[in-house]
Each structure stands twice: as structure tokens, then as C-alpha cells.
Amino acid sequence: MDQWMGKLGLSCISMALSDFYASHDYYKTRLILNTRDSKDDVVGAAAAALDLLKNVQVHAILGPRTSMQADFVIDLGNKSHVPIISFSATSPFLSSIRNPYFVRATQNDSSQVRTIRAIVEAFRWREVVPIYVDNEFGEGIMSFLADALQEIDTRIPYRSVIPPSATDDQIVSQLYKLMTMQTRVFVVHMFPPLASRLFIKAKEVGMMSEGYVWIVTDAVTNSLSSLDPSVIDSMQGVLGVKPYVPRTEQLENFSIRWKTKFQQENPSILNAELNVFGLWAYDAATALAMAAESIGVANNDFQKANTSGNLTDLETFGVAQNGPKLLQALLNTSFVGLSGDFHIIDGQLQSSAYQIVNVIGTGRRGIGFWTLKNGIVRKLNATTTKAAYSTSKANFGSIIWPGDTMSPPKGWVIPTNGKKLKIGVPMKDGFSEFVKVMPNMDTNTTTVTGYCIDVFDAIMATLPYAVSYEYVPFTTPDGKPAGTYDDLVYQVFLGNFDAVVGDTTIVANRSQYVDFTLPYTESGVSMIVPIRDNKSKNAWVFLRPLTWDLWVTSFFSFVWIGFVVWVLEHRINEDFRGPPSHQTGMIFWFSFSTIVFTHREKVLSNLARFVVIIWCFVVLILTQSYTASLTSMLTVQQLQPTVTDVNELIKNGEYVGYQEGSFVPGLLKQMKFNESKLKIYASLEECDDLLTKGSGNGGIAAAFDEIPYMKLFLSKHCSKYTMVAPTYKTDGFGFVFPINSPLVHDVSRAVLNVTEGDKMVEIEKAWFGQTNCPDTSAYISSNSLSLDSFWGLFLIAGVTSLSALILFLVVFIHRHKHTLRNLEPKTSVWRKIEALVISFDKKDLSSHTFRKSELRDKSCVDVRDSMGAREASPIANGVRSPSTSFSLHTDLNANCPPSPSSFSNYTDGNFVSFEGTPPHDDGDYPISHGQTTQEMVPVIELANLNNQNTQSTNENH
């Protein structure tokens, strides 16, 4: 009762009962206070509680103040059925489930860890060190804090435990130990007196400067107003969390009355400020008064315990008869108190929103709130409750951090003990472009260079803070490699190296004991094989562009289209008529000539024209594709890999190689390679030598390695080798750090910035140079065109031609149905088909093509008649006019071909004229004596009649 918290609680309880009965003077029950001093001691608290239960027989106990005192008093309450109501015992170790008569009228400490977690998550701090008092109160929150931080991947590398009665030297010793560590985020959980001493000493040793983060729990935050100004001055920049208490008019009036009353009762305490513990004490007393009124005063006695001779005080007090009823009434009590909604669930007060404050100047300033539904918010209002959960640091108000800076600390620094980071680098004989270790015996120093070294230096230079480090080769005392890459990585786990830089691949088994940054190179394991010159082509290379099924399909399609066009044109087009051999040849000639579009025959039928147009389109695509594929085979695909399939290597038992010290052997064994078929190479030159020899001559048929090595190898030997798919997935090269190292996140972000910029290109050019080798990442597996690529075109052509043929046959049969009718009814089907074939073989004189021919023939006959008339005309004066005798065998007119109904055949200087017979119904002309129709050229002979007459006269004479 002589401490601040005791005086505060007692005054608030007294005022609560006075206010309650003043406003409820008609109530029949009254609570009477019986106070005892716990002497700030566990034993004193237990003795006081035992005295109240045994001698006074109280029906409820308000208190004690601390969680350690409450732990024993709760057991007494359970035995006597007397509710123990605490307004300040916040330890999660105190459970109402295990102790039914314990009622926690305050917030559980575990409820505030979610607010602390939200703060850590908002600023992305990866490590937090808790500093707590070494008792039940301090330890109670630790498991909950560790679990909450683990959910956001933040670890606790160290726990600083300070005894409750620690001296200043002990406190300073712990602070110096923390200064040697890299973590700079601390969570303080202890009572205000010990916390005050901690912060004063922290300021003295320089731990309240820029770069540090201090977060205090509500045990300290709720008491900031009662701390000495010198303590507040040493806490500048500290963040604190505390339960949010809404400011109401009732609270303001009570604060004024309490301050006045408290100042009168405690004149030695100046500037006392009411805190939330006082409000909880006020509400707890009010709730107890309401519960007592609800059960009344009936059956208000204690049942005495059965006593015997040698009993202790712990066994002599009785059991309250109305204890269970009072407890149940208290648990069912709910109202709006000074601290907000008072509602007990599962034996403890329900948590509300938490306020986050920043210690600035002489007091504190609110910078935000945390709620279970919305996370971190700047203000609490109606619209906030509808927002989504957020832990963004943008939701905070302006924060003044230790060191009077507004820049959020990154949460860690390089330790101040002057130690440089030891960066392990691999020692290797080959592939020195990546890492090269050059010892200097004269100066006893080592120079480390290489692509990986330059990349790491460039990345560290972009960090917003300076990091001091040195490269340490992983070697034996005699300068030899000290182990494999796995051994080197494991040294980080053992603590011998702070990091590893080199051509270290990110693989799953290594990530179990170290952390990797993001990769800074391409990822994957691929295969390098020799290439052979394929310039010599065989005589049948022209067949390779098309697969055999496409060749066969194309051939039959050509024949089919030729047949369809012949059927459609045979009856109306002279070009498609003639002897059977001529017509057969025409079918093949016409269709295959479309390949080069050299067909000269006119197509007269519209159906045939439609078919030919579609077919020409198909032929165009097919020939162009064939040409492109053949050109590619003859010009582009000149170099071919000797091996294209890993399974082929395994099946043939070929030797393959891998780089010394690599993880690739494990991958090859997983691929079922025989371990006896694996060979090691240590350098580019050795790999080239093994590939040149070949598997049968003591070398290898293929080399397996990661893509960065393969690209370096190809940049020097691209004319002899090529990279062959598939690529086996890996994660590339990364830098190695201890698990949960805060450097991992910063370096990973820097890796992205460097690899996306020009600096990476400059480093690659400096170490790998530029090469004019073609890109080997893409390969042509086959240039042969298959039917799968063209079946759609053949389907279109087939459907078109078949449709045209069916339509033609339907029309033809319909026009010649009289032919079938003229046959006897019992005529066989074969005979009917034969009759239709005979009709089909005849010309269709009704076609417009033959009607045009008749018109031309008629004009030619008129020409002949007019010439004959001129020859038979009377000679003037009975004398023929002199003329020259000549004979012409020529066309009458270029536009006058022979008539289909008649023709002349000139033989031995005589004209033999055949008059055609009238056409049959089918429009064709029969030829007697089995003679076939021939194409006749009209001949005109003009004879000199004067010469003939003169010769006759001379003979007469």
C-alpha cells in the first residue's frame, strides 16, 4: 500500500463503491472494504489473503497487485469458493480455466503481442530481442511473443533476462552484450521501476541513439505518466502499446474528482495521473457490487471445515456458501464502465483495441491504433471498421525514433566490436573466370577476383549502409582446397564463415542449414555434346521435306483431282476426249502439271473450275512449304549434335563428364547413369580434351554442368560443341548467409537492382567477353513436314471435289433417265450402268461450247459458198480473164474451225468430201467402217483455169 500502484488501486475502489451506492441508494446490499497490505511480497500477500478468509470471512478479494502474488492467492480462493478479482495481474500463466474462482478484470498480456507483431511486420524487422524480468510476469508473455513473431518469419536470436533485483552493473552488463550483437530491435517487458533503471543505463551506454528500436509493453506504457521526468528523457523515441480507453465525459469528470481526492490523501505525490489500472479497479469494484446485489444477502455464512487436532491455518478456514452464486453473477455482469465495455468471457476481460504511442518530449503522443479486425489504423472511426486488415507503416503517424530521427531504423547493424564479416570463397583450379584465388607468398596476402566477386562487390556497394567484410579462401594450410562446395556451405552453419561468395548453386539440401539470396545467374543444368558437319547431302535429300504419309496422300490426291476434272470435262471439252490412252494420260498430266501451274488445257465446266481453283490453292501452300523446308535442310541445318537424348547415352553406356566439386554427380545418379561411366574434369581445357577424344577413346560423349559454365565453355568452343535440351531445373548461383540473417533480404533486393542494370552487363563483358557464336538455346528437331500440318487442306479439297462429282452425276443421271426407261424392265443393273457409261462417253452437243462451234461452222460455209459462186460465174465475152494458176492448202479462216457435222480430207491432190449424217439423239456422229473421228483442216484449191484451157487446145491441135 505504500507504492504507487497500491495507492492508485485502493483509491479507485473506494470511489467506485461510493459512486455506485450514491447512485443506487435503494439497493439492499452494501460492500464493506477490508484492506490488507501485501508488503509487495508473495508471502505477505498470501498471509493477508489467509487472514481475510479465516478471520474476516470475506466473500470476495480484489487483488493482489502482481501476478506472482495472485498465483498463490488464487489457490486459496478455489479452496474457499471465494472469487479472486484481479485488476493488475496480467500474466498468461494465470488461467481462469484451471482456476474457476479467478476473475481477471484486466487485459491478458498475451493479447498485446499481436500489436507488437503488427509493428514489427510493418517495418519488416527480421530479428527481435526481448528484454524481460526474470519472474513469472516476465516469462508469461515470451512463448506468445515468439509464436506471434514466427508467424511473420521474424526470429528471436537472443533473450535478455534481468533479475527483479538486478543491480545497475548487471543491467549495464546485459546492455553491453546486446551492443555486440547485430540486432537493434528490443521489446521490453517488466515493471516500471526496473524499466526506468534500464532506460537510464541504456542512454548512458549509447543505446538510445540512431539505429535502435525500443518497444515497451503496456506494463510500462500505462505508467508513463507516473514516471520521473529523467526517465522520460531517457526514453525519447520509444514506442509503446497500451489498451485503448475511449475518452468520455464520465471519464473526464472522474479523472478530475480522483486527482483532487488523491492529492488530498497523498500530498507527497505530485502530478499524479490516472491510468488504465485504476479504471479497471474502479470497474471491478462496480461489477462486484452489482453481482452482490443480484444474489442478495441470504445464506451468507461460511461452512466451517472439519477440524482435528494438528491443523494448519491453511486448513482451518471454511467455504463460502454463496461463493458459486456470486461467481456466476459476476461472470454474467456486463456494463459500460470507465475503461469501456466491461464483459467477462472465460473468466477474463475481453481485449479491446490497442493504442500505439511514441515517447516524445515530456510525455507521449498517439501514432496509431491496432484492432483485431483492421490491423494498424491511423484513427478509430466508423469508416475504419469497414477497412481491410493492414499492417502498412503508412498508417502510422509521424514517429520520432531514438537519436531524434524520423527515418525508420533497419533493425540491425554490423556489430560495433570492429569485426569484419568473414566471407568464404572456394578454391579451385579451373573456371577461374568465376572465382580466382591468388596467394602472394611475399606479402603473405591473398587476392580474390572473378565474376562472382565483382558481382558481390557491386551488390554490397548499393546497400544503404556500409558493410565491412573480407574474403577468406576455403583452403588447407598448404593452399589446397579444403573440401567440396557442400563443405564450404556448411562452414556458414558452423559459424566459421559469416557468408560464402562464389559459384555456389542454390539447392534444396543446402537450404536446410543456410539461407540463400536471390540467384544472380541463369539457372539449370544442361548437356554439352560435340557437333558434326552435315553439309554432305545424299541423292534423295529432296524426299526428306515431306514424311511418307504426306507423300502418299499427295500422290493419290493428285490422281483423284485429275480424275474428277476429267469426268466433269469429258463430255464438253475436246481436250479431254480421244483414245483411252490419251484420256488416261490427260488425267495424270492435268493434275500433276498444277504443281508448277503449266496446264494449258482450258477448263469449261463451272464445277471443274471450282475444283481446280481450290486444288491450286492447296498445291500452292504445299509447294511453298516443301520449298521452304528443303531450303532449310540444304542451307540452315548444317551442324547436328552427335547426341540429342540423355536416354541414348544411358542405353549405349557412354561416358559422361562433370565438373570437380559440383553437385551434378548426384543428379546424374538420379538419372540412372552408372557411376563407373562418370568422369571428372577440372577446367575448360580438360573438358574440351575429353569431348574431343570421345567416349570410345578414353574421353566422354557429353558433359553435364550448369548453364553459366556451359555458356562460358561455348563462348570459346562454339564451333565444336552445342548445348542440347532438356535443361534440368536448378536455382542458379546465390550468396550464402546464416539462417535468418537480416542481410539476406537487403542483399536479395540489391541483387535485383544490379542484375537489372547496366553494371551486370559490364561485369559479364569484363570476364566472359563477347562472342559471335549463334544462340544454342533453340534447336531444330526436324524439318520434315507431316500430314498433321496439311490434313485440313486435303479435307477441303476432297470435300469440294467429291461434292462437285456427286452434283455432276446427279444432273447427268437425271438428264439421261430416258436411256434407262428405253431398256427392258428386267435389264440387270450392270447393263444399266453400261448404258449410262456409253451415254457419258458421247459429246454433250447441248453444251454451249458445241453451240458456239456450230455458229463458227455456219459462217465458214457461207465463205465457201461465196467463193464457189465466184468460180462458176460467166466469163466476160466468153473469155476467161488471165490468171496465175496456184494451189493453197490453208484454213479458210482462223475463226472457222471445221464443223462437227462435216469435214474434208485431202489426199493426193484430190478433194474427198464426206457429208455427215444427221446426228443421233445423243448428239454424236457414228463413223462407218469403224473409222474414228479426226480433226480435219478445210482445204481450198484454186486452179488456173486459163492454163487448163490452153493445154486442152494444144492437145486438140
Short mmCIF file of C-alpha atoms in Angstrom, two decimals, residues 571 806-819 833 835-842 844:
data_model
loop_
_atom_site.label_atom_id
_atom_site.label_comp_id
_atom_site.label_asym_id
_atom_site.label_seq_id
_atom_site.Cartn_x
_atom_site.Cartn_y
_atom_site.Cartn_z
CA ARG A 571 -18.48 -34.61 -122.45
CA ILE A 806 -21.79 -36.05 -106.91
CA LEU A 807 -23.61 -33.00 -108.24
CA PHE A 808 -22.47 -33.79 -111.80
CA LEU A 809 -23.59 -37.41 -111.55
CA VAL A 810 -26.99 -36.42 -110.20
CA VAL A 811 -27.56 -33.99 -113.07
CA PHE A 812 -26.23 -36.45 -115.66
CA ILE A 813 -28.45 -39.31 -114.49
CA HIS A 814 -31.45 -37.01 -114.38
CA ARG A 815 -30.92 -35.86 -117.99
CA HIS A 816 -30.43 -39.40 -119.30
CA LYS A 817 -33.15 -41.15 -117.40
CA HIS A 818 -34.86 -41.86 -120.75
CA THR A 819 -31.93 -44.12 -121.56
CA ILE A 833 -24.57 -48.85 -115.77
CA ALA A 835 -25.80 -47.85 -120.94
CA LEU A 836 -25.04 -44.78 -118.81
CA VAL A 837 -21.33 -45.15 -119.48
CA ILE A 838 -21.96 -45.26 -123.25
CA SER A 839 -24.07 -42.12 -122.97
CA PHE A 840 -21.36 -40.47 -120.86
CA ASP A 841 -18.73 -41.17 -123.49
CA LYS A 842 -20.67 -39.20 -126.10
CA ASP A 844 -22.88 -33.19 -124.96
#
